[in-house]
Amino acid sequence: MIMNQRHQLSKSTFMKGCQCPKALYLNKHHRELKDEVSDAQQSIFDRGTRVGELATQLFPNGKDASPPTPFDYPQSVAMTQQLINDGIPIIYEACFQYDRVLAALDILVYQEGQWHAYEVKSSTGVSETYELDAALQYYVITQSGLPLASISIVHLNNQYERKGKLDNSQLFTTTDITTEVLALQQKVQVKIPELKKVLEQSDPPQMDIGKHCNSPYACDFQGHCWAHIPEERSVFALPYARGKEWELYGKGILSLEEVPENYPLNEKHRQQIDGYRTGEIQLDKMAMGQFLNEVTYPLYFFDFETIQPAVPIWDGSRPYQQVAFQYSLHYQGKKGGALEHVAYLAATDGADPRIAHMEQLERDANRPGDIWVYNIGFERARLKEMGRDLPQFATMAEGLAGRLKDLMVPFQKRHYYTPDMDGRYSIKNVLPALVPELTYSALDIQEGGTASRTFLAMIQGHFKGDIEATRKHLL
């Protein structure tokens, strides 16, 4: 082990370099160009930390070799070696360094005369990216002098259904990937010197943007590398383009207004671009008329918000299951009649929000009438899941699901289209295009992702702020 030199590469920077050498260089020499970490991304980091802490309970009573700060990894390397020398059989955050490459392992276990490595992931499966990640760790650990009998990924088991106290032995699945990791050792050995050379260059590698910018992860230098792409109506605004956007970009076409009129596009993409050029609203009167004929009063208008806890909180729920915690419901008895509004927002006292949710919904939606939603698949799936998991509401949930109708259809099928929708039919695109005076911009909580993260932080005890005021913002 080399403990008197700072490392050049770590597991995370090795993976960054495999995805994009330019990102690796910028991360080392121009960190000021890095995008700010979004709330959504930070919540993913925090989730990984919490899942990792839970996974250590599979191997209890270990010693933690974490460095006191991110700048003290040499101390962590030395501590790991000392713990090994002292015969400690379970080490958390075991740290190794070889040839100025650092690897910090989640859990190291000595069992029946052999060392076994475990890396924890908050996903529900094993990807090729995880295998390469583990291959780097295996290489550094074994080259630094510690033989490993196996290396495995510990990940969440999405078939586990909580019943009572959390059962970590069922919550997690351990997948041995030693064979896959061994097959990648040569690739790792070749890649390390390549990436070190990148770091030693005087200028960043000349790399254009490409699909690698978001695969396997969204790069945190996109704000810098994508600065030449127009913020609005770029070729990357083509929805469901299936590579057509990169084909256009490769021809030097950045803006949709630059796309030649004879360029081969599907009907929806051509409609989008022609709409930008003409500014005209396009309306299929016959199709829209047929749709409107389905609108019969009385009417309900309904919307869910959900959370997806990685670790199930309530009985009858699974990892990453969508759990409804809030709804908004309007009722209109006749055409032109007054709108009545009711809402539900779950308490944060630990009770299963689905039970009170269904109890109130049973009262609020007990009058006849179609229930209009935006994207019927989402609300229908949540109702069916609650009927499955809460048998006492099964009949009610089935009845409500049968009354659902989808307001998204005429926009999805382009019965009505305006250029301001930018080729999309999300409510976030349709609402400002049709009713610009209704906007999310003035709201403290402007979209579902923020609402979900906020409520989940509340029930997990991680929220910092005024809970009562924030509940009003959620509503």
Tab-separated table of C-alpha atoms in Angstrom:
chain	number	residue	atom	x	y	z
A	1	MET	CA	0.000	0.000	0.000
A	2	ILE	CA	1.180	3.524	-0.820
A	3	MET	CA	0.143	5.820	1.972
A	4	ASN	CA	2.553	8.744	1.601
A	5	GLN	CA	1.147	9.976	-1.718
A	6	ARG	CA	-2.270	11.327	-2.543
A	7	HIS	CA	-4.165	9.254	-5.029
A	8	GLN	CA	-4.611	10.294	-8.655
A	9	LEU	CA	-7.671	8.189	-9.312
A	10	SER	CA	-10.476	6.915	-7.134
A	11	LYS	CA	-13.346	4.598	-7.908
A	12	SER	CA	-15.623	7.531	-8.742
A	13	THR	CA	-13.101	9.360	-10.923
A	14	PHE	CA	-12.141	6.131	-12.690
A	15	MET	CA	-15.790	5.609	-13.586
A	16	LYS	CA	-16.115	9.247	-14.622
A	17	GLY	CA	-13.111	8.862	-16.903
A	18	CYS	CA	-14.511	5.688	-18.455
A	19	GLN	CA	-17.665	7.609	-19.319
A	20	CYS	CA	-15.847	10.728	-20.568
A	21	PRO	CA	-12.126	11.570	-20.295
A	22	LYS	CA	-12.942	15.253	-20.670
A	23	ALA	CA	-15.169	15.136	-17.596
A	24	LEU	CA	-12.341	13.466	-15.685
A	25	TYR	CA	-9.925	16.245	-16.668
A	26	LEU	CA	-12.380	19.036	-15.824
A	27	ASN	CA	-13.165	17.402	-12.492
A	28	LYS	CA	-9.485	17.552	-11.582
A	29	HIS	CA	-8.420	20.892	-13.042
A	30	HIS	CA	-11.577	22.987	-13.472
A	31	ARG	CA	-14.033	22.034	-10.771
A	32	GLU	CA	-15.410	25.574	-10.896
A	33	LEU	CA	-17.138	24.579	-14.148
A	34	LYS	CA	-19.112	21.836	-12.443
A	35	ASP	CA	-22.893	22.065	-12.367
A	36	GLU	CA	-24.490	22.683	-8.992
A	37	VAL	CA	-25.821	19.568	-7.344
A	38	SER	CA	-29.604	19.636	-7.722
A	39	ASP	CA	-31.958	18.791	-4.882
A	40	ALA	CA	-32.981	15.688	-6.808
A	41	GLN	CA	-29.377	14.525	-7.167
A	42	GLN	CA	-28.590	15.269	-3.543
A	43	SER	CA	-31.577	13.186	-2.475
A	44	ILE	CA	-30.165	10.269	-4.489
A	45	PHE	CA	-26.812	10.651	-2.715
A	46	ASP	CA	-28.547	10.790	0.674
A	47	ARG	CA	-30.637	7.744	-0.167
A	48	GLY	CA	-27.501	5.786	-1.055
A	49	THR	CA	-25.939	6.743	2.262
A	50	ARG	CA	-28.980	5.584	4.247
A	51	VAL	CA	-29.228	2.296	2.352
A	52	GLY	CA	-25.512	1.723	2.904
A	53	GLU	CA	-25.912	2.231	6.630
A	54	LEU	CA	-28.747	-0.283	6.747
A	55	ALA	CA	-26.714	-2.848	4.810
A	56	THR	CA	-23.990	-2.836	7.455
A	57	GLN	CA	-26.516	-4.503	9.766
A	58	LEU	CA	-26.141	-7.631	7.615
A	59	PHE	CA	-22.623	-7.782	9.052
A	60	PRO	CA	-22.951	-6.273	12.544
A	61	ASN	CA	-20.300	-5.166	14.999
A	62	GLY	CA	-17.725	-4.136	12.423
A	63	LYS	CA	-15.178	-1.345	12.710
A	64	ASP	CA	-15.488	1.818	10.631
A	65	ALA	CA	-12.395	2.939	8.707
A	66	SER	CA	-13.981	6.034	7.163
A	67	PRO	CA	-11.653	9.027	6.857
A	68	PRO	CA	-12.456	12.005	9.109
A	69	THR	CA	-12.672	14.205	5.990
A	70	PRO	CA	-12.560	13.551	2.214
A	71	PHE	CA	-8.975	14.829	2.288
A	72	ASP	CA	-7.755	12.264	4.806
A	73	TYR	CA	-7.899	9.046	2.799
A	74	PRO	CA	-4.240	8.195	3.546
A	75	GLN	CA	-5.297	8.005	7.184
A	76	SER	CA	-8.161	5.689	6.221
A	77	VAL	CA	-5.795	3.443	4.236
A	78	ALA	CA	-3.508	3.183	7.256
A	79	MET	CA	-6.418	2.524	9.593
A	80	THR	CA	-7.715	-0.272	7.333
A	81	GLN	CA	-4.339	-1.957	7.315
A	82	GLN	CA	-4.119	-1.690	11.088
A	83	LEU	CA	-7.581	-3.226	11.521
A	84	ILE	CA	-6.597	-6.110	9.230
A	85	ASN	CA	-3.390	-6.616	11.201
A	86	ASP	CA	-5.386	-6.595	14.431
A	87	GLY	CA	-7.589	-9.413	13.175
A	88	ILE	CA	-10.794	-7.388	12.905
A	89	PRO	CA	-13.137	-9.575	10.789
A	90	ILE	CA	-15.609	-6.905	9.602
A	91	ILE	CA	-14.524	-3.489	8.357
A	92	TYR	CA	-16.817	-0.772	7.007
A	93	GLU	CA	-15.456	1.683	4.418
A	94	ALA	CA	-12.233	-0.295	4.119
A	95	CYS	CA	-9.794	1.795	2.124
A	96	PHE	CA	-6.942	0.626	-0.121
A	97	GLN	CA	-4.466	2.336	-2.421
A	98	TYR	CA	-2.250	0.908	-5.150
A	99	ASP	CA	-0.248	2.752	-7.794
A	100	ARG	CA	-1.951	5.980	-6.691
A	101	VAL	CA	-5.430	4.565	-7.265
A	102	LEU	CA	-7.806	4.591	-4.312
A	103	ALA	CA	-10.640	2.168	-3.585
A	104	ALA	CA	-13.015	2.509	-0.638
A	105	LEU	CA	-15.116	-0.600	-0.100
A	106	ASP	CA	-18.433	-0.558	1.720
A	107	ILE	CA	-17.964	-3.796	3.665
A	108	LEU	CA	-14.963	-6.133	4.001
A	109	VAL	CA	-15.551	-9.456	5.763
A	110	TYR	CA	-13.136	-12.193	6.915
A	111	GLN	CA	-14.963	-15.504	6.983
A	112	GLU	CA	-13.664	-19.077	7.154
A	113	GLY	CA	-10.120	-18.000	6.474
A	114	GLN	CA	-10.893	-15.808	3.443
A	115	TRP	CA	-11.654	-12.163	2.701
A	116	HIS	CA	-14.904	-11.219	0.967
A	117	ALA	CA	-15.786	-7.796	-0.468
A	118	TYR	CA	-19.272	-6.284	-0.528
A	119	GLU	CA	-20.338	-3.122	-2.311
A	120	VAL	CA	-23.792	-1.726	-1.464
A	121	LYS	CA	-26.082	-0.196	-4.076
A	122	SER	CA	-29.496	1.377	-3.524
A	123	SER	CA	-30.779	-0.095	-6.794
A	124	THR	CA	-32.816	-3.284	-7.153
A	125	GLY	CA	-30.393	-5.050	-9.496
A	126	VAL	CA	-26.845	-5.324	-10.826
A	127	SER	CA	-25.740	-3.424	-13.938
A	128	GLU	CA	-22.621	-3.629	-16.105
A	129	THR	CA	-21.629	-0.272	-14.625
A	130	TYR	CA	-21.630	-1.784	-11.140
A	131	GLU	CA	-19.489	-4.661	-12.383
A	132	LEU	CA	-16.856	-2.287	-13.795
A	133	ASP	CA	-16.999	-0.235	-10.610
A	134	ALA	CA	-16.366	-3.389	-8.561
A	135	ALA	CA	-13.633	-4.525	-10.957
A	136	LEU	CA	-11.622	-1.404	-10.144
A	137	GLN	CA	-12.058	-2.076	-6.429
A	138	TYR	CA	-11.019	-5.706	-6.814
A	139	TYR	CA	-7.927	-4.686	-8.773
A	140	VAL	CA	-6.754	-2.124	-6.206
A	141	ILE	CA	-7.489	-4.325	-3.180
A	142	THR	CA	-5.773	-7.426	-4.520
A	143	GLN	CA	-2.817	-5.538	-5.993
A	144	SER	CA	-2.271	-3.798	-2.672
A	145	GLY	CA	-1.720	-7.205	-1.110
A	146	LEU	CA	-5.060	-8.474	0.181
A	147	PRO	CA	-6.407	-11.559	-1.619
A	148	LEU	CA	-10.175	-11.636	-2.120
A	149	ALA	CA	-12.136	-14.868	-2.330
A	150	SER	CA	-15.172	-13.073	-3.719
A	151	ILE	CA	-16.732	-9.698	-4.459
A	152	SER	CA	-20.481	-9.121	-4.386
A	153	ILE	CA	-23.097	-6.436	-4.852
A	154	VAL	CA	-25.609	-5.981	-2.029
A	155	HIS	CA	-28.763	-4.407	-3.446
A	156	LEU	CA	-32.407	-3.976	-2.572
A	157	ASN	CA	-34.848	-6.812	-3.130
A	158	ASN	CA	-37.901	-5.358	-4.860
A	159	GLN	CA	-39.919	-8.488	-4.038
A	160	TYR	CA	-39.595	-7.926	-0.298
A	161	GLU	CA	-42.865	-6.874	1.307
A	162	ARG	CA	-42.568	-5.346	4.723
A	163	LYS	CA	-44.516	-6.981	7.526
A	164	GLY	CA	-43.824	-5.516	10.922
A	165	LYS	CA	-40.215	-4.792	11.833
A	166	LEU	CA	-37.862	-4.250	8.906
A	167	ASP	CA	-36.132	-7.520	7.986
A	168	ASN	CA	-32.738	-6.625	6.537
A	169	SER	CA	-32.037	-10.211	5.559
A	170	GLN	CA	-35.057	-10.035	3.233
A	171	LEU	CA	-34.702	-6.382	2.276
A	172	PHE	CA	-31.326	-7.002	0.640
A	173	THR	CA	-30.153	-9.435	-2.004
A	174	THR	CA	-26.480	-10.330	-2.386
A	175	THR	CA	-25.246	-11.099	-5.901
A	176	ASP	CA	-21.794	-12.605	-6.346
A	177	ILE	CA	-20.116	-10.964	-9.359
A	178	THR	CA	-16.613	-12.400	-8.930
A	179	THR	CA	-16.638	-14.081	-12.345
A	180	GLU	CA	-17.674	-10.866	-14.092
A	181	VAL	CA	-15.116	-8.833	-12.158
A	182	LEU	CA	-12.258	-11.194	-13.009
A	183	ALA	CA	-13.170	-10.933	-16.697
A	184	LEU	CA	-12.772	-7.139	-16.451
A	185	GLN	CA	-9.347	-7.077	-14.783
A	186	GLN	CA	-7.403	-6.603	-18.010
A	187	LYS	CA	-9.667	-3.733	-19.043
A	188	VAL	CA	-9.090	-2.041	-15.690
A	189	GLN	CA	-5.347	-2.556	-15.901
A	190	VAL	CA	-5.222	-0.947	-19.361
A	191	LYS	CA	-7.611	1.883	-18.522
A	192	ILE	CA	-5.812	3.165	-15.424
A	193	PRO	CA	-2.668	4.458	-17.209
A	194	GLU	CA	-4.831	5.919	-19.985
A	195	LEU	CA	-6.788	7.989	-17.494
A	196	LYS	CA	-3.674	9.046	-15.618
A	197	LYS	CA	-2.280	10.449	-18.880
A	198	VAL	CA	-5.497	12.428	-19.332
A	199	LEU	CA	-5.002	14.016	-15.909
A	200	GLU	CA	-1.423	14.954	-16.785
A	201	GLN	CA	-2.342	16.767	-20.006
A	202	SER	CA	-2.008	20.550	-20.156
A	203	ASP	CA	-5.398	20.891	-21.865
A	204	PRO	CA	-8.663	18.954	-21.699
A	205	PRO	CA	-9.279	16.230	-24.275
A	206	GLN	CA	-11.073	17.388	-27.409
A	207	MET	CA	-14.396	15.623	-26.985
A	208	ASP	CA	-17.714	16.706	-28.411
A	209	ILE	CA	-21.001	16.155	-26.639
A	210	GLY	CA	-22.733	12.862	-27.319
A	211	LYS	CA	-24.926	10.157	-25.862
A	212	HIS	CA	-22.170	9.483	-23.338
A	213	CYS	CA	-23.115	12.746	-21.603
A	214	ASN	CA	-26.024	10.924	-19.978
A	215	SER	CA	-24.882	7.320	-19.979
A	216	PRO	CA	-24.586	5.656	-17.599
A	217	TYR	CA	-25.039	8.832	-15.535
A	218	ALA	CA	-25.872	12.453	-16.271
A	219	CYS	CA	-22.532	14.284	-16.395
A	220	ASP	CA	-22.088	17.184	-14.007
A	221	PHE	CA	-20.271	19.314	-16.600
A	222	GLN	CA	-23.139	19.565	-19.058
A	223	GLY	CA	-23.661	23.244	-18.304
A	224	HIS	CA	-20.148	23.852	-19.618
A	225	CYS	CA	-19.991	21.375	-22.493
A	226	TRP	CA	-23.499	22.083	-23.764
A	227	ALA	CA	-23.226	25.873	-23.615
A	228	HIS	CA	-23.318	26.130	-27.430
A	229	ILE	CA	-26.710	24.419	-27.617
A	230	PRO	CA	-29.689	26.835	-27.794
A	231	GLU	CA	-31.714	26.860	-24.590
A	232	GLU	CA	-34.967	26.758	-26.533
A	233	ARG	CA	-36.007	24.825	-29.613
A	234	SER	CA	-32.741	23.010	-30.106
A	235	VAL	CA	-32.650	19.723	-32.001
A	236	PHE	CA	-32.586	18.062	-28.590
A	237	ALA	CA	-36.129	19.344	-27.999
A	238	LEU	CA	-37.437	16.672	-30.384
A	239	PRO	CA	-39.291	14.229	-28.124
A	240	TYR	CA	-38.808	10.505	-28.656
A	241	ALA	CA	-36.304	11.264	-31.414
A	242	ARG	CA	-34.560	7.844	-31.310
A	243	GLY	CA	-31.218	9.265	-32.353
A	244	LYS	CA	-32.577	11.726	-34.936
A	245	GLU	CA	-31.403	14.620	-32.754
A	246	TRP	CA	-27.810	13.359	-32.836
A	247	GLU	CA	-28.050	12.820	-36.568
A	248	LEU	CA	-29.066	16.474	-37.000
A	249	TYR	CA	-26.389	17.663	-34.585
A	250	GLY	CA	-23.774	15.713	-36.534
A	251	LYS	CA	-24.747	17.706	-39.609
A	252	GLY	CA	-24.149	20.967	-37.778
A	253	ILE	CA	-27.852	21.689	-37.202
A	254	LEU	CA	-28.406	22.991	-33.674
A	255	SER	CA	-31.790	24.715	-33.854
A	256	LEU	CA	-35.051	23.214	-35.052
A	257	GLU	CA	-35.606	26.298	-37.197
A	258	GLU	CA	-32.492	25.264	-39.152
A	259	VAL	CA	-33.844	21.844	-40.116
A	260	PRO	CA	-34.327	21.755	-43.923
A	261	GLU	CA	-37.927	21.470	-45.086
A	262	ASN	CA	-37.135	18.309	-47.040
A	263	TYR	CA	-35.356	16.613	-44.138
A	264	PRO	CA	-36.920	13.169	-43.438
A	265	LEU	CA	-38.874	13.323	-40.173
A	266	ASN	CA	-41.871	11.518	-38.780
A	267	GLU	CA	-45.243	13.225	-38.858
A	268	LYS	CA	-45.163	14.501	-35.269
A	269	HIS	CA	-41.668	15.944	-35.556
A	270	ARG	CA	-42.568	17.641	-38.843
A	271	GLN	CA	-45.699	19.053	-37.203
A	272	GLN	CA	-43.585	20.421	-34.357
A	273	ILE	CA	-41.065	22.127	-36.636
A	274	ASP	CA	-43.700	23.474	-39.021
A	275	GLY	CA	-45.542	24.845	-35.994
A	276	TYR	CA	-42.479	26.844	-34.983
A	277	ARG	CA	-42.190	28.256	-38.501
A	278	THR	CA	-45.833	29.220	-38.928
A	279	GLY	CA	-46.902	29.791	-35.331
A	280	GLU	CA	-50.256	28.230	-36.212
A	281	ILE	CA	-52.446	26.208	-33.902
A	282	GLN	CA	-53.422	22.863	-35.406
A	283	LEU	CA	-56.816	21.407	-34.622
A	284	ASP	CA	-58.442	18.166	-35.755
A	285	LYS	CA	-62.062	19.202	-35.263
A	286	MET	CA	-63.550	15.782	-35.906
A	287	ALA	CA	-61.265	13.959	-33.488
A	288	MET	CA	-61.646	16.659	-30.862
A	289	GLY	CA	-65.411	16.596	-31.289
A	290	GLN	CA	-65.478	12.843	-30.702
A	291	PHE	CA	-63.385	13.303	-27.584
A	292	LEU	CA	-65.616	16.057	-26.218
A	293	ASN	CA	-68.670	13.888	-26.765
A	294	GLU	CA	-67.296	11.640	-24.026
A	295	VAL	CA	-67.464	14.487	-21.522
A	296	THR	CA	-70.701	14.031	-19.590
A	297	TYR	CA	-71.546	15.746	-16.339
A	298	PRO	CA	-71.094	15.531	-13.420
A	299	LEU	CA	-67.287	15.604	-13.565
A	300	TYR	CA	-64.425	15.036	-11.163
A	301	PHE	CA	-60.849	16.209	-11.759
A	302	PHE	CA	-58.286	14.218	-9.832
A	303	ASP	CA	-54.526	14.117	-9.282
A	304	PHE	CA	-52.210	12.052	-7.052
A	305	GLU	CA	-48.788	12.786	-5.643
A	306	THR	CA	-46.625	9.883	-4.509
A	307	ILE	CA	-43.372	9.048	-2.789
A	308	GLN	CA	-41.105	6.102	-3.594
A	309	PRO	CA	-39.099	5.197	-0.487
A	310	ALA	CA	-36.141	2.974	-1.294
A	311	VAL	CA	-36.709	1.221	2.020
A	312	PRO	CA	-40.384	0.357	2.633
A	313	ILE	CA	-41.821	2.240	5.562
A	314	TRP	CA	-45.270	0.657	5.964
A	315	ASP	CA	-46.589	-2.885	6.084
A	316	GLY	CA	-47.584	-4.195	2.689
A	317	SER	CA	-45.178	-1.975	0.763
A	318	ARG	CA	-42.026	-2.824	-1.193
A	319	PRO	CA	-38.791	-1.018	-2.091
A	320	TYR	CA	-39.474	1.894	-4.445
A	321	GLN	CA	-43.209	1.250	-4.467
A	322	GLN	CA	-45.205	4.360	-5.316
A	323	VAL	CA	-47.161	5.353	-2.218
A	324	ALA	CA	-49.816	8.055	-2.596
A	325	PHE	CA	-49.585	10.722	0.094
A	326	GLN	CA	-51.629	13.568	-1.395
A	327	TYR	CA	-54.461	14.245	-3.796
A	328	SER	CA	-56.430	17.136	-5.223
A	329	LEU	CA	-60.050	16.619	-6.282
A	330	HIS	CA	-62.445	19.049	-7.966
A	331	TYR	CA	-66.123	18.360	-8.600
A	332	GLN	CA	-68.372	20.084	-11.121
A	333	GLY	CA	-72.015	19.012	-11.063
A	334	LYS	CA	-73.096	20.607	-14.340
A	335	LYS	CA	-71.660	22.494	-17.274
A	336	GLY	CA	-70.716	25.974	-16.154
A	337	GLY	CA	-71.418	25.004	-12.557
A	338	ALA	CA	-69.277	25.977	-9.594
A	339	LEU	CA	-66.162	23.954	-8.880
A	340	GLU	CA	-65.993	22.306	-5.475
A	341	HIS	CA	-62.499	21.451	-4.253
A	342	VAL	CA	-61.264	19.040	-1.622
A	343	ALA	CA	-57.736	17.855	-0.898
A	344	TYR	CA	-55.874	15.300	1.155
A	345	LEU	CA	-52.362	15.531	2.531
A	346	ALA	CA	-51.134	12.739	4.767
A	347	ALA	CA	-49.969	13.288	8.305
A	348	THR	CA	-46.288	12.850	9.094
A	349	ASP	CA	-46.854	10.863	12.287
A	350	GLY	CA	-45.743	7.536	10.819
A	351	ALA	CA	-49.200	6.190	9.963
A	352	ASP	CA	-49.648	4.514	6.586
A	353	PRO	CA	-50.881	7.410	4.392
A	354	ARG	CA	-52.772	5.067	2.073
A	355	ILE	CA	-55.365	4.153	4.676
A	356	ALA	CA	-56.479	7.712	5.476
A	357	HIS	CA	-56.090	8.507	1.767
A	358	MET	CA	-58.644	5.876	0.757
A	359	GLU	CA	-60.964	6.649	3.662
A	360	GLN	CA	-61.201	10.299	2.668
A	361	LEU	CA	-61.365	9.553	-1.055
A	362	GLU	CA	-64.303	7.246	-0.388
A	363	ARG	CA	-66.141	10.227	1.145
A	364	ASP	CA	-64.993	12.807	-1.397
A	365	ALA	CA	-65.749	10.841	-4.588
A	366	ASN	CA	-68.976	9.100	-3.576
A	367	ARG	CA	-71.223	11.027	-5.989
A	368	PRO	CA	-71.715	9.761	-9.564
A	369	GLY	CA	-69.481	11.138	-12.300
A	370	ASP	CA	-66.497	10.405	-14.484
A	371	ILE	CA	-63.117	11.060	-12.873
A	372	TRP	CA	-60.803	12.923	-15.229
A	373	VAL	CA	-57.066	12.567	-14.729
A	374	TYR	CA	-54.010	13.558	-16.727
A	375	ASN	CA	-52.150	10.377	-17.758
A	376	ILE	CA	-54.605	7.678	-16.767
A	377	GLY	CA	-51.986	4.943	-16.386
A	378	PHE	CA	-50.495	6.536	-13.285
A	379	GLU	CA	-53.671	7.051	-11.245
A	380	ARG	CA	-55.140	3.730	-12.359
A	381	ALA	CA	-52.012	1.831	-11.296
A	382	ARG	CA	-51.924	3.512	-7.890
A	383	LEU	CA	-55.603	2.745	-7.227
A	384	LYS	CA	-55.153	-0.899	-8.204
A	385	GLU	CA	-52.073	-1.182	-5.976
A	386	MET	CA	-53.962	0.238	-3.006
A	387	GLY	CA	-56.805	-2.168	-3.683
A	388	ARG	CA	-54.276	-5.012	-3.710
A	389	ASP	CA	-52.390	-3.941	-0.590
A	390	LEU	CA	-55.430	-2.779	1.405
A	391	PRO	CA	-58.078	-5.469	0.813
A	392	GLN	CA	-60.687	-3.515	2.766
A	393	PHE	CA	-60.644	-0.950	-0.061
A	394	ALA	CA	-60.358	-3.370	-2.987
A	395	THR	CA	-63.940	-2.959	-4.230
A	396	MET	CA	-63.812	0.812	-3.882
A	397	ALA	CA	-60.463	1.072	-5.669
A	398	GLU	CA	-61.728	-1.058	-8.549
A	399	GLY	CA	-64.812	1.123	-8.863
A	400	LEU	CA	-62.824	4.356	-8.904
A	401	ALA	CA	-60.342	2.969	-11.436
A	402	GLY	CA	-63.262	2.062	-13.715
A	403	ARG	CA	-64.517	5.652	-13.664
A	404	LEU	CA	-61.239	7.208	-14.800
A	405	LYS	CA	-60.953	9.076	-18.092
A	406	ASP	CA	-57.817	10.630	-19.559
A	407	LEU	CA	-57.602	14.353	-20.317
A	408	MET	CA	-54.166	13.832	-21.879
A	409	VAL	CA	-55.512	11.962	-24.925
A	410	PRO	CA	-56.271	14.894	-27.286
A	411	PHE	CA	-52.830	16.373	-26.689
A	412	GLN	CA	-51.002	13.073	-26.842
A	413	LYS	CA	-52.693	12.243	-30.153
A	414	ARG	CA	-52.245	15.812	-31.447
A	415	HIS	CA	-55.954	16.476	-31.912
A	416	TYR	CA	-54.951	19.896	-30.619
A	417	TYR	CA	-51.443	21.230	-30.967
A	418	THR	CA	-49.827	24.621	-30.501
A	419	PRO	CA	-46.116	25.422	-31.017
A	420	ASP	CA	-45.854	26.521	-27.380
A	421	MET	CA	-46.254	22.871	-26.363
A	422	ASP	CA	-42.776	22.183	-27.855
A	423	GLY	CA	-43.812	18.830	-29.246
A	424	ARG	CA	-44.755	17.458	-25.840
A	425	TYR	CA	-47.999	16.671	-24.086
A	426	SER	CA	-46.969	16.789	-20.434
A	427	ILE	CA	-49.271	18.972	-18.374
A	428	LYS	CA	-46.218	21.124	-17.634
A	429	ASN	CA	-46.112	21.939	-21.379
A	430	VAL	CA	-49.830	21.986	-22.129
A	431	LEU	CA	-50.999	24.188	-19.251
A	432	PRO	CA	-48.866	27.289	-19.974
A	433	ALA	CA	-49.505	26.876	-23.710
A	434	LEU	CA	-53.293	26.923	-23.280
A	435	VAL	CA	-53.791	28.921	-20.103
A	436	PRO	CA	-50.699	31.125	-19.628
A	437	GLU	CA	-52.249	32.984	-16.688
A	438	LEU	CA	-52.076	29.735	-14.703
A	439	THR	CA	-48.430	29.161	-13.904
A	440	TYR	CA	-46.360	27.069	-11.520
A	441	SER	CA	-43.600	29.688	-11.349
A	442	ALA	CA	-45.040	31.553	-8.366
A	443	LEU	CA	-45.350	28.409	-6.248
A	444	ASP	CA	-42.812	27.550	-3.562
A	445	ILE	CA	-43.150	23.886	-4.586
A	446	GLN	CA	-43.515	23.822	-8.350
A	447	GLU	CA	-43.458	20.189	-9.417
A	448	GLY	CA	-44.174	16.677	-8.225
A	449	GLY	CA	-40.567	15.633	-7.739
A	450	THR	CA	-39.960	18.412	-5.230
A	451	ALA	CA	-43.239	17.619	-3.472
A	452	SER	CA	-42.267	13.956	-3.149
A	453	ARG	CA	-38.774	14.667	-1.839
A	454	THR	CA	-40.125	17.210	0.636
A	455	PHE	CA	-42.791	14.940	2.074
A	456	LEU	CA	-40.452	11.954	2.243
A	457	ALA	CA	-37.927	14.059	4.173
A	458	MET	CA	-40.691	15.001	6.588
A	459	ILE	CA	-41.760	11.459	7.408
A	460	GLN	CA	-38.154	10.233	7.620
A	461	GLY	CA	-37.231	13.017	10.032
A	462	HIS	CA	-34.712	14.675	7.710
A	463	PHE	CA	-36.703	17.805	6.889
A	464	LYS	CA	-35.318	21.104	8.101
A	465	GLY	CA	-37.766	23.959	7.930
A	466	ASP	CA	-41.244	25.101	8.872
A	467	ILE	CA	-43.409	21.996	8.539
A	468	GLU	CA	-46.779	23.769	8.761
A	469	ALA	CA	-45.826	26.372	6.163
A	470	THR	CA	-44.406	23.671	3.901
A	471	ARG	CA	-47.586	21.613	4.167
A	472	LYS	CA	-49.472	24.646	2.837
A	473	HIS	CA	-46.995	24.862	-0.037
A	474	LEU	CA	-47.557	21.171	-0.763
A	475	LEU	CA	-51.297	21.759	-0.962
